[in-house]
Short mmCIF file of C-alpha atoms in Angstrom, two decimals:
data_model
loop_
_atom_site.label_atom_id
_atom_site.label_comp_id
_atom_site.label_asym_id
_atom_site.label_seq_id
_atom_site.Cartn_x
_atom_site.Cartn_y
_atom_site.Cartn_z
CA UNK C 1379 0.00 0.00 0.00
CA UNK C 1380 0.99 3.60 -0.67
CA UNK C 1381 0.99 5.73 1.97
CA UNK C 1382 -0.48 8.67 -0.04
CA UNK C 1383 -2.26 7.03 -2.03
CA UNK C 1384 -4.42 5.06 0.87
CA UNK C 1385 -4.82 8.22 3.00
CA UNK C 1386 -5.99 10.48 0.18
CA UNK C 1387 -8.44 7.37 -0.68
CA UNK C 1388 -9.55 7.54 3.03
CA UNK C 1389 -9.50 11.31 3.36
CA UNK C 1390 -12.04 11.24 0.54
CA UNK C 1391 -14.47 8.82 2.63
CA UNK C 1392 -13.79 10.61 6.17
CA UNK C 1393 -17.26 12.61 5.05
CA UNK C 1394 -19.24 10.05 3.08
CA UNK C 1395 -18.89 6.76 2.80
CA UNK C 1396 -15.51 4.58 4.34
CA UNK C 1397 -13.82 2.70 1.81
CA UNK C 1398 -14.97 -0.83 2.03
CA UNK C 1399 -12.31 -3.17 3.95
CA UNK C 1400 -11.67 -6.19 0.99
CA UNK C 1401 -11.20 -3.20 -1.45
CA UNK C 1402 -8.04 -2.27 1.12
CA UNK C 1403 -7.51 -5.84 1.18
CA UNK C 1404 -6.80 -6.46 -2.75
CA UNK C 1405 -4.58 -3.27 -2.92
CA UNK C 1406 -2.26 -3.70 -0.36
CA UNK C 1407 -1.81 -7.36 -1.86
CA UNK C 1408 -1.14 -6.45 -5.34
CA UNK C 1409 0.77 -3.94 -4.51
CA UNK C 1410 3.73 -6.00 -3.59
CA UNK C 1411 2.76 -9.13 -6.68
CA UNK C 1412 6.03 -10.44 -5.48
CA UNK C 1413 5.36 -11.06 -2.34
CA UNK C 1414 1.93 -12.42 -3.21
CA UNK C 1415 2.88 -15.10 -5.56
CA UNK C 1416 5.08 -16.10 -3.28
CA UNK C 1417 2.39 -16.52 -0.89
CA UNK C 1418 0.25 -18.28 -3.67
CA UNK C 1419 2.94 -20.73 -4.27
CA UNK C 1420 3.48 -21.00 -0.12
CA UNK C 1421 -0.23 -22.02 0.68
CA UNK C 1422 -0.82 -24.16 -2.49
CA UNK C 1423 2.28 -26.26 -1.84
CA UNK C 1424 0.96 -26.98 1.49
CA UNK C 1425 -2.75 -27.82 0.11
CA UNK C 1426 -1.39 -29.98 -2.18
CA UNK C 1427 0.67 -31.68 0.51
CA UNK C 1428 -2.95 -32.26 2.43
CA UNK C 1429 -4.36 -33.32 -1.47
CA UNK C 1430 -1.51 -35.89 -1.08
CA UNK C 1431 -1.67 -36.76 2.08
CA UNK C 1432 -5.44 -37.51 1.96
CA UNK C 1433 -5.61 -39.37 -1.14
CA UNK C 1434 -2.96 -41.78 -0.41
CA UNK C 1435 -5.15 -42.34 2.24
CA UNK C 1436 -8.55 -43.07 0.05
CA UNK C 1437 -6.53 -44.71 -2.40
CA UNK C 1438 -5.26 -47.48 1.08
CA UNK C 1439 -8.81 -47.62 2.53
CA UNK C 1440 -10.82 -47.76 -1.58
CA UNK C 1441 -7.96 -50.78 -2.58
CA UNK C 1442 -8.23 -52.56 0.62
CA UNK C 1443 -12.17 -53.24 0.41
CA UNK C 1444 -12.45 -53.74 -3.51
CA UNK C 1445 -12.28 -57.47 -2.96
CA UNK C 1446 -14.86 -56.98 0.29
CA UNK C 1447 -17.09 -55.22 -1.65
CA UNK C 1448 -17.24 -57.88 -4.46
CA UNK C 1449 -17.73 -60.98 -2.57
CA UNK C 1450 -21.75 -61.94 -3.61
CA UNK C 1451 -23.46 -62.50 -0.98
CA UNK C 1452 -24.53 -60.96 2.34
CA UNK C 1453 -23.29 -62.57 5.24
CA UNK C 1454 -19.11 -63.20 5.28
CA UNK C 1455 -17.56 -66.36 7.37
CA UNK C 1456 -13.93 -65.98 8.87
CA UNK C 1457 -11.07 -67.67 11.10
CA UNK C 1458 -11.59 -65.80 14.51
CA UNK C 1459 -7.99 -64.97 14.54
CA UNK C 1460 -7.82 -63.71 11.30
CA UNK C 1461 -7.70 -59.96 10.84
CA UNK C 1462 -7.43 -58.72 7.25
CA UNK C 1463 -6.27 -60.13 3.44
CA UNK C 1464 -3.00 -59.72 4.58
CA UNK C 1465 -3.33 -61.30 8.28
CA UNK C 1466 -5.52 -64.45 7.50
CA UNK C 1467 -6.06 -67.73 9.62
CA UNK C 1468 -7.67 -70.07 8.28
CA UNK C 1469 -10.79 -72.00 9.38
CA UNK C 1470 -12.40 -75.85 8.37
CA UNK C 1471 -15.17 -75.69 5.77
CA UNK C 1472 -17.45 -77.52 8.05
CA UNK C 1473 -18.57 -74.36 9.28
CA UNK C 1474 -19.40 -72.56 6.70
CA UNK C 1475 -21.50 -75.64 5.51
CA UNK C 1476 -23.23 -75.93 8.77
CA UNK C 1477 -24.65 -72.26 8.36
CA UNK C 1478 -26.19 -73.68 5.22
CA UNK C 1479 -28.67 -75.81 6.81
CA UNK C 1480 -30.06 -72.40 8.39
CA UNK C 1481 -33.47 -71.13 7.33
CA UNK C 1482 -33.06 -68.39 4.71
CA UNK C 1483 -29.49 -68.86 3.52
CA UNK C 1484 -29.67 -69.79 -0.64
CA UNK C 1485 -26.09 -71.13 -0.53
CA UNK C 1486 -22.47 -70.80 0.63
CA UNK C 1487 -19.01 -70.72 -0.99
CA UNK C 1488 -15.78 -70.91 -0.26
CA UNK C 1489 -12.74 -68.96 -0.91
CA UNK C 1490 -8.85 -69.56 -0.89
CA UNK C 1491 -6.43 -66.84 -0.40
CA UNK C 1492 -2.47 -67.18 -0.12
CA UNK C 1493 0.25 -65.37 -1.91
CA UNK C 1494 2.33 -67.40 -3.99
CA UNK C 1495 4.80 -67.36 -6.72
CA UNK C 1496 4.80 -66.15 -9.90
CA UNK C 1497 6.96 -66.16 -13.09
CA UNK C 1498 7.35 -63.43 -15.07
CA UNK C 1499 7.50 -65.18 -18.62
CA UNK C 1500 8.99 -62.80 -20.46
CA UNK C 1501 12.10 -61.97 -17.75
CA UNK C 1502 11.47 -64.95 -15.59
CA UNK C 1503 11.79 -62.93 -12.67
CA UNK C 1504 9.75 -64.47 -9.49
CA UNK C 1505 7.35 -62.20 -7.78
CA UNK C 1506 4.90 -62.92 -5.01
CA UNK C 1507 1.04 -62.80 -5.92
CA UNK C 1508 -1.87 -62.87 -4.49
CA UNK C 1509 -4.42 -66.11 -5.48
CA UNK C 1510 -8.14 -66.15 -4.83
CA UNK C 1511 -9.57 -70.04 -5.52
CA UNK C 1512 -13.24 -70.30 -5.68
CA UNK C 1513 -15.77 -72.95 -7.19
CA UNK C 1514 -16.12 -71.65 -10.81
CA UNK C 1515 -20.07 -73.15 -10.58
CA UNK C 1516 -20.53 -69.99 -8.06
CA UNK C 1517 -21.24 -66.58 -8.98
CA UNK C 1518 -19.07 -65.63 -5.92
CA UNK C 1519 -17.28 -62.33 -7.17
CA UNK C 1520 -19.34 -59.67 -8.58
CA UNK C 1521 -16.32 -58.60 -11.17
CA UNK C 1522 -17.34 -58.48 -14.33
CA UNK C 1523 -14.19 -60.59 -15.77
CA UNK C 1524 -14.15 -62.98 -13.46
CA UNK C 1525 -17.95 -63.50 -14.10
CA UNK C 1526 -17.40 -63.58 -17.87
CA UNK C 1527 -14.19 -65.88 -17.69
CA UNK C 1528 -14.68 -68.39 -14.63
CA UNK C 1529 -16.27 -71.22 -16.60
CA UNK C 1530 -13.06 -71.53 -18.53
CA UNK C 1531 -11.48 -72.08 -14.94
CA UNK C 1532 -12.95 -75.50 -15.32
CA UNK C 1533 -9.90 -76.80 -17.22
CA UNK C 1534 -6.52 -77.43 -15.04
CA UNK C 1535 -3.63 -75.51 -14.59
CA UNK C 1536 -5.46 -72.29 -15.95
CA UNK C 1537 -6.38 -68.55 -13.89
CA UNK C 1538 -7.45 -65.01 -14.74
CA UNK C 1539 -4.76 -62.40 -14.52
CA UNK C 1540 -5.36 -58.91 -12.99
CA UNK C 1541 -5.15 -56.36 -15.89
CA UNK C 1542 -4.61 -53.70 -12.55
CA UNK C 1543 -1.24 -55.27 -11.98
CA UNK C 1544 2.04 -53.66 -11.84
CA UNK C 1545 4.66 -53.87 -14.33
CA UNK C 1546 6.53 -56.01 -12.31
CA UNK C 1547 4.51 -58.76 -13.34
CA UNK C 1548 4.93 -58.94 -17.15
CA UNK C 1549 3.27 -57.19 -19.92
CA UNK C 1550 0.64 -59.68 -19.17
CA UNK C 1551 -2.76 -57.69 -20.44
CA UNK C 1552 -1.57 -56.98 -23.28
CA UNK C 1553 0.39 -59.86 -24.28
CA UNK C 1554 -3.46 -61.74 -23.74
CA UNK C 1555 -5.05 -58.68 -25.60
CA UNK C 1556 -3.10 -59.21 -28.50
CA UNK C 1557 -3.68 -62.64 -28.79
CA UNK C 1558 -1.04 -64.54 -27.53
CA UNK C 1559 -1.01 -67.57 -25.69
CA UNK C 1560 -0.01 -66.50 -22.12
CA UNK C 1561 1.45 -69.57 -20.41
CA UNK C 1562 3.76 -68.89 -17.22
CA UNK C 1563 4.98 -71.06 -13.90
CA UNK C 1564 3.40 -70.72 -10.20
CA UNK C 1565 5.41 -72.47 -7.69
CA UNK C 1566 6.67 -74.55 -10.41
CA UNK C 1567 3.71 -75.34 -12.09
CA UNK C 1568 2.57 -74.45 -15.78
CA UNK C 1569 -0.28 -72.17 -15.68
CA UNK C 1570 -2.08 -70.33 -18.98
CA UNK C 1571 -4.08 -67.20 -18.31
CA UNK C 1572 -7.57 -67.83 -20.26
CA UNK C 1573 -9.08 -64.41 -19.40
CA UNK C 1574 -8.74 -60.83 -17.34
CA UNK C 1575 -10.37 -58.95 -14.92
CA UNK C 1576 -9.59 -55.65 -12.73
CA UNK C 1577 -8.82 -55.56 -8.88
CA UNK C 1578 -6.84 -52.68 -8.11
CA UNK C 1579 -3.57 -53.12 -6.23
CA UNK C 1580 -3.70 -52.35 -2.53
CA UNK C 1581 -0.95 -51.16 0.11
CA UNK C 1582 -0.06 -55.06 0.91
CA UNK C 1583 -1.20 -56.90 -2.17
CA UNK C 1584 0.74 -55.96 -5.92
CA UNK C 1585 -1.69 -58.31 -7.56
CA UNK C 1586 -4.45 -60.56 -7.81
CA UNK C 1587 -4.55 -63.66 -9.46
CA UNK C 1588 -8.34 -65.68 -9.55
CA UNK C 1589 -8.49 -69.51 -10.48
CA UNK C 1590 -10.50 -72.49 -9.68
CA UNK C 1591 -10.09 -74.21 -5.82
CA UNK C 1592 -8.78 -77.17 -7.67
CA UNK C 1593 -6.29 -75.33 -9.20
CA UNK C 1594 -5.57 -73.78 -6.26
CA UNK C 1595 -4.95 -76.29 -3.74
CA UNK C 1596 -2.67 -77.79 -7.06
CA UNK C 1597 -0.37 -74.40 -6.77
CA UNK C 1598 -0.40 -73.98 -3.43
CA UNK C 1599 1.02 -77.71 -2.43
CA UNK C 1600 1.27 -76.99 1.35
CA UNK C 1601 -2.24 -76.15 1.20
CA UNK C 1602 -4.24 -78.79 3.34
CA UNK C 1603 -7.33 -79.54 1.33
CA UNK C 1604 -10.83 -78.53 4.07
CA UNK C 1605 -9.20 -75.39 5.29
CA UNK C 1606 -10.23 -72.44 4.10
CA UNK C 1607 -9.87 -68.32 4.58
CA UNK C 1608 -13.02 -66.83 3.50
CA UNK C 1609 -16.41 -68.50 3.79
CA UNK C 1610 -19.80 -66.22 1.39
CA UNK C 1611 -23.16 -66.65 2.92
CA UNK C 1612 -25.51 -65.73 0.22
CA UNK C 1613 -29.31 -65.40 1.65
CA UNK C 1614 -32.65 -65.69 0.01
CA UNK C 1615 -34.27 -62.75 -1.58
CA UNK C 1616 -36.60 -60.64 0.98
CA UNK C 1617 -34.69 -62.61 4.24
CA UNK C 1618 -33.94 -60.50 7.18
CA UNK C 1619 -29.52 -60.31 7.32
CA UNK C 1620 -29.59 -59.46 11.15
CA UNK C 1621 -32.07 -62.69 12.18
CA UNK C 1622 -29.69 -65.08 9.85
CA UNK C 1623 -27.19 -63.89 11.36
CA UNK C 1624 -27.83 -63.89 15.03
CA UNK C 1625 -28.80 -67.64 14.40
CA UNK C 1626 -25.76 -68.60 12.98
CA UNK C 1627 -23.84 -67.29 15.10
CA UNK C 1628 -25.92 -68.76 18.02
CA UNK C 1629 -25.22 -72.29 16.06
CA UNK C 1630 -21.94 -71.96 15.63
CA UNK C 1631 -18.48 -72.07 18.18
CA UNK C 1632 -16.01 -69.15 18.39
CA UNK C 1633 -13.90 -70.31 16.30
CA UNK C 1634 -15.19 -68.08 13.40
CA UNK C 1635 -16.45 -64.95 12.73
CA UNK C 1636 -19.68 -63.97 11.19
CA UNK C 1637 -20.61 -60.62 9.72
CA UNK C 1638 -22.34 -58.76 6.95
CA UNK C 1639 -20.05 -57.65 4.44
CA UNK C 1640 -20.44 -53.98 5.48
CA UNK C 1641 -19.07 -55.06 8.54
CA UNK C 1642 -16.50 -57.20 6.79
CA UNK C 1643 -15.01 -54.12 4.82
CA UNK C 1644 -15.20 -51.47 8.25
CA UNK C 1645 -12.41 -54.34 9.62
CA UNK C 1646 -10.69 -54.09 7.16
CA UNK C 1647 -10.39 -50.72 7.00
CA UNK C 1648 -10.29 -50.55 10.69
CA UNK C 1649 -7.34 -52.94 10.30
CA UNK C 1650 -5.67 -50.35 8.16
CA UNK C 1651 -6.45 -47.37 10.71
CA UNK C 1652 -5.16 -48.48 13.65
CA UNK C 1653 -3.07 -51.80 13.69
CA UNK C 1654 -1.07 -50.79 10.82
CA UNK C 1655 1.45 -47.37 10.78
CA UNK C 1656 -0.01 -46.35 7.46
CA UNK C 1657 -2.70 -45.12 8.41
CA UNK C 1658 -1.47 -42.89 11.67
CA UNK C 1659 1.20 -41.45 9.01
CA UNK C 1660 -1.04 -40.08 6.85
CA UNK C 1661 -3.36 -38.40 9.86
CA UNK C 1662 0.23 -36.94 10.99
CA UNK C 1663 0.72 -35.31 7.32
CA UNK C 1664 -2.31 -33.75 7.02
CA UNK C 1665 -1.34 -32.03 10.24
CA UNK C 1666 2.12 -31.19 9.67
CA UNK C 1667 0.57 -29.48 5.93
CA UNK C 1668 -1.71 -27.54 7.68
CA UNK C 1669 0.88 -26.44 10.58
CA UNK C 1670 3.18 -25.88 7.55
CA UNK C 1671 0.55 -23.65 5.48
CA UNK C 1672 -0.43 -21.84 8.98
CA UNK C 1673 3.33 -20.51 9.49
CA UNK C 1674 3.49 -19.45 5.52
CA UNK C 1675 0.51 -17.40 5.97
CA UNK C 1676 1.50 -15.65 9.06
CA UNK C 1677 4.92 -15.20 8.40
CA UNK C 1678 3.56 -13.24 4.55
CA UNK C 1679 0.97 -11.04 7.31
CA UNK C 1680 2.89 -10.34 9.89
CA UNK C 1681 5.72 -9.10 7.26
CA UNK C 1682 3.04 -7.45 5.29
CA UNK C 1683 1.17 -5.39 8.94
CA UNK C 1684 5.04 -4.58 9.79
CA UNK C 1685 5.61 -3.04 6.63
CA UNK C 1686 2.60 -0.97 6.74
CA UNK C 1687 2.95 -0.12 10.29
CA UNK C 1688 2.51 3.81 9.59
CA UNK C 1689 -0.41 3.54 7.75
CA UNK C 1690 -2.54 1.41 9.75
CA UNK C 1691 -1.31 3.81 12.57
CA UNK C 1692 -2.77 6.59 10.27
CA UNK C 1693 -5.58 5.05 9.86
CA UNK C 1694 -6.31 4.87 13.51
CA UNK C 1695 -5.24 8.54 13.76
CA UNK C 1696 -8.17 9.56 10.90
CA UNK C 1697 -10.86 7.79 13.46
CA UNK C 1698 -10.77 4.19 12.09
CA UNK C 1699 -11.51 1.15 14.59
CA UNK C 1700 -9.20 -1.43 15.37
CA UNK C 1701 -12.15 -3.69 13.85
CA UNK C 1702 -12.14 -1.98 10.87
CA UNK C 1703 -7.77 -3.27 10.71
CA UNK C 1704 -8.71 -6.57 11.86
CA UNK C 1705 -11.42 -7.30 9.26
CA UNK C 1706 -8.56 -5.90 6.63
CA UNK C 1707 -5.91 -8.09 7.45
CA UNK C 1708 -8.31 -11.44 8.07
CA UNK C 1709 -9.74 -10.33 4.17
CA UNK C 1710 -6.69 -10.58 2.89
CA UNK C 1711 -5.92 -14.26 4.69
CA UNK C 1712 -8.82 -15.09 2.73
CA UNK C 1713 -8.00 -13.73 -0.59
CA UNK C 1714 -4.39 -15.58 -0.05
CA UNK C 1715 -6.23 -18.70 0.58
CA UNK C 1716 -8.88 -18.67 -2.23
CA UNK C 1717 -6.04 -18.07 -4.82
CA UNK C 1718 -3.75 -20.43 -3.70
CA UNK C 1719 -6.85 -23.26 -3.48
CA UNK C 1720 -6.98 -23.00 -7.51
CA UNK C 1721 -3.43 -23.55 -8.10
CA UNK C 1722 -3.60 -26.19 -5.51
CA UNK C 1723 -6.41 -27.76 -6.68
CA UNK C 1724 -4.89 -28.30 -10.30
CA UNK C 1725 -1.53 -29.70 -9.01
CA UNK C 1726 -2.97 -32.46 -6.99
CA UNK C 1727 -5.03 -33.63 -9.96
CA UNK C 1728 -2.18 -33.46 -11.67
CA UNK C 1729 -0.05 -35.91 -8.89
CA UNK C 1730 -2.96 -38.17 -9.04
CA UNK C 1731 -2.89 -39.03 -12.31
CA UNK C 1732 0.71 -39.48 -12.12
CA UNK C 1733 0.14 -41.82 -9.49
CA UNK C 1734 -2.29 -43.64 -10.54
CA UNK C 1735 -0.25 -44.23 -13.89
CA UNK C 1736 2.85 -45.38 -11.70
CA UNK C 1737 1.33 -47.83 -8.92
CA UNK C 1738 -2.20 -48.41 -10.29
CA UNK C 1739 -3.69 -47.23 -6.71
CA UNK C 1740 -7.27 -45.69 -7.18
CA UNK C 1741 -5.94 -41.89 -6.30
CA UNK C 1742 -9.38 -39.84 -7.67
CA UNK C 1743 -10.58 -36.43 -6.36
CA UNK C 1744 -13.74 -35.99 -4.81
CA UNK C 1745 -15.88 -33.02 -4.23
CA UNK C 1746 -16.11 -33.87 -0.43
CA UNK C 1747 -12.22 -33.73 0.24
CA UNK C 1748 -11.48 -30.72 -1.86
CA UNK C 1749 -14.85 -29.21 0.47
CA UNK C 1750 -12.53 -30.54 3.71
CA UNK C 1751 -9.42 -29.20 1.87
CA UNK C 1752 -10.63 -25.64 1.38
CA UNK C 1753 -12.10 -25.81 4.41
CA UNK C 1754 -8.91 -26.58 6.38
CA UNK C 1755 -7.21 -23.92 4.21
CA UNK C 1756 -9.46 -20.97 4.97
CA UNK C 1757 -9.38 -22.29 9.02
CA UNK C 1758 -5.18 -22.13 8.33
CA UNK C 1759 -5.08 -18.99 6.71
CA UNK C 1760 -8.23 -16.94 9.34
CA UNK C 1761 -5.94 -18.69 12.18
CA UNK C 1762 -2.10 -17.24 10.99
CA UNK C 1763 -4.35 -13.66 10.70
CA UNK C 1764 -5.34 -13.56 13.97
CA UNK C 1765 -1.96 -14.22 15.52
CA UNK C 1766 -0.60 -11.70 13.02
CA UNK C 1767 -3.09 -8.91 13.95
CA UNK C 1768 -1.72 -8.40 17.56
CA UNK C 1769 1.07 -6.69 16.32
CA UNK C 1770 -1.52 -4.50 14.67
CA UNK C 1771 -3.36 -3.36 17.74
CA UNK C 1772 0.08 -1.66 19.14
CA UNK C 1773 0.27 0.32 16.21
CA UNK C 1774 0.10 3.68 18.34
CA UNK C 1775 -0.31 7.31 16.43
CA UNK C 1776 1.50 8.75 19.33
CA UNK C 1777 4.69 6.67 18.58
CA UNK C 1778 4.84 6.76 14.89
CA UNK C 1779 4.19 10.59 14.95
#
């Protein structure tokens, strides 16, 4: 702000109308553009940190359930002691086939999971991956490739191959795509993919890989046939879930756990939250963006009142209200924030993408985080302004005259 200039502007309202505050606001910020892209680039670098920060965590918690929210049926069967895909027990079958003499359930299905090893055919590199085994007569996994393919999981020694997976794993997708036969080696066993389907990698798992449970229990030798990890309850139509499932569980020992899928995914996501470090990190990074923002914006308005020291005192001097100071200095935390959002905004996209491209996590944008985001930005910025105004109420006519 210009000394002159301001006071001849406020001269000219002593008698009619005051000049409005945000008006003040937008002058004394362009006035130094410097300063205020430097701001800009300040407060959007610690948005996008929060962007970041937040969707790695969506992208952990939206992977982890994908295969949850799949599973067809409404009711899900597991070891007692197991605790998420990547911390399974596993449980005997008899169970799950005891819930199905229970009034209301249609049928029941089992499910193997174990990571085992894979081939790379084209640089024979071994990597681990993760094997789902189910009865291909079921219609247990609501994925649309696996649905279209699992008939063909009929014949022996044959699987579906996650499209999702990471490079890592051989230019598998398109290799099948293209028409090639796709033949590779699990655990030292000749396996051809006959089909693909999409499961997006998760924090723990790189990729998926689906085939029959006699397959399965073929690749996964140590596998002792009547033990499974995953038992799928589905129930007739118009059956109440809650009364099927307090009777099974009244039925059945402690050994297992019974829930509704919805249930089934908040473990696993609970899983992720708080018996993992993951989670806690990415809590701590939102906070340590928004401390980081918060000391940006007050360091660029406490420089900024110090500057203009003598003008705000002049101000006072002409009859204008600490108030009046305070609302101009809070405006202009708010005009900092709003045009560092935009930037902020378009970067993070930007990341995602990236991201997305590089590890095939399911980092997407949502209206309600970039409504949290801008929230947390305007609450950073209004917060750094109202530490940085108590220099402003010593400004003192009497001293600077």
């Amino acid at each position: 702000m210009i000394r002159d200039e301001t006071v001849d502007r406020e001269q000219q309202h002593k008698v009619g109308k005051k000049k409005k505050p945000l008006f003040l606001s937008w002058l004394q910020l362009r006035k130094e553009r410097t300063k205020l892209l430097v701001a800009i680039a300040g407060i959007s670098f610690a948005d996008v940190l929060m962007f970041l920060q937040m969707g790695f965590q969506g992208a952990l918690f939206s992977s982890a359930v994908e295969f949850h929210h799949s599973l067809n049926g409404e009711i899900v069967m597991t070891s007692s002691r197991s605790r998420a895909l990547i911390s399974l027990d596993r449980f005997t079958e008899r169970r799950l086939y005891q819930a199905a003499g229970i009034a209301g359930v249609a049928s029941v299905s089992p499910i193997y999971l174990n990571a085992i090893q894979w081939r790379n055919p084209y640089n024979k590199e071994i990597w681990s991956i993760y094997a789902i085994g189910i009865n291909p007569e079921h219609q247990v996994l609501n994925i649309p490739g696996v649905e279209a393919n699992r008939q063909k999981l009929r014949e022996p020694d044959t699987a579906l191959f996650n499209q999702g997976s990471r490079q890592e794993f051989g230019p598998i997708a398109q290799r099948f795509e293209a028409g090639e036969s796709v033949i590779t080696e699990i655990n030292n066993r000749q396996v051809q993919v006959r089909g693909l389907f999409n499961l997006s990698p998760t924090f723990g798992i790189n990729a998926y890989l689906v085939t029959s449970d006699v397959n399965f229990l073929r690749m996964d030798a140590n596998r002792q046939g009547g033990l499974i990890d995953v038992g799928v309850i589905k129930l007739k139509p118009g059956v109440d879930v809650q009364t099927v499932l307090t009777q099974i569980r009244s039925r059945l020992p402690d050994d297992v756990k019974v829930m509704t899928r919805d249930d089934y995914e908040k473990a696993e996501v609970s899983f992720w939250k708080a018996s993992t470090p993951v989670g806690y990190t990415f809590d701590l990074g939102v906070v340590i963006a928004f401390i980081v923002g918060a000391v940006i914006v007050y360091q660029i308005l406490y420089s900024d009142v110090t500057d203009h020291l003598p003008e705000y005192a002049t101000l006072k001097a002409m009859g204008f209200r600490d108030r009046y100071l305070l609302i101009v200095v809070f405006q202009e935390s708010l005009i900092l924030a709003v045009l560092a959002f935009m930037p902020g905004v378009a970067i993070a996209l930007g990341i995602y993408q990236i991201t997305n491209i590089a590890t095939k996590l399911p980092m997407a944008m949502d209206l309600g985080r970039v409504a949290f985001v801008f929230i947390l930005t305007a609450i950073m910025s209004a917060s750094s302004a109202a530490i940085a105004v108590r220099k402003l109420q010593t400004a003192d006519p009497a001293d600077i005259f």
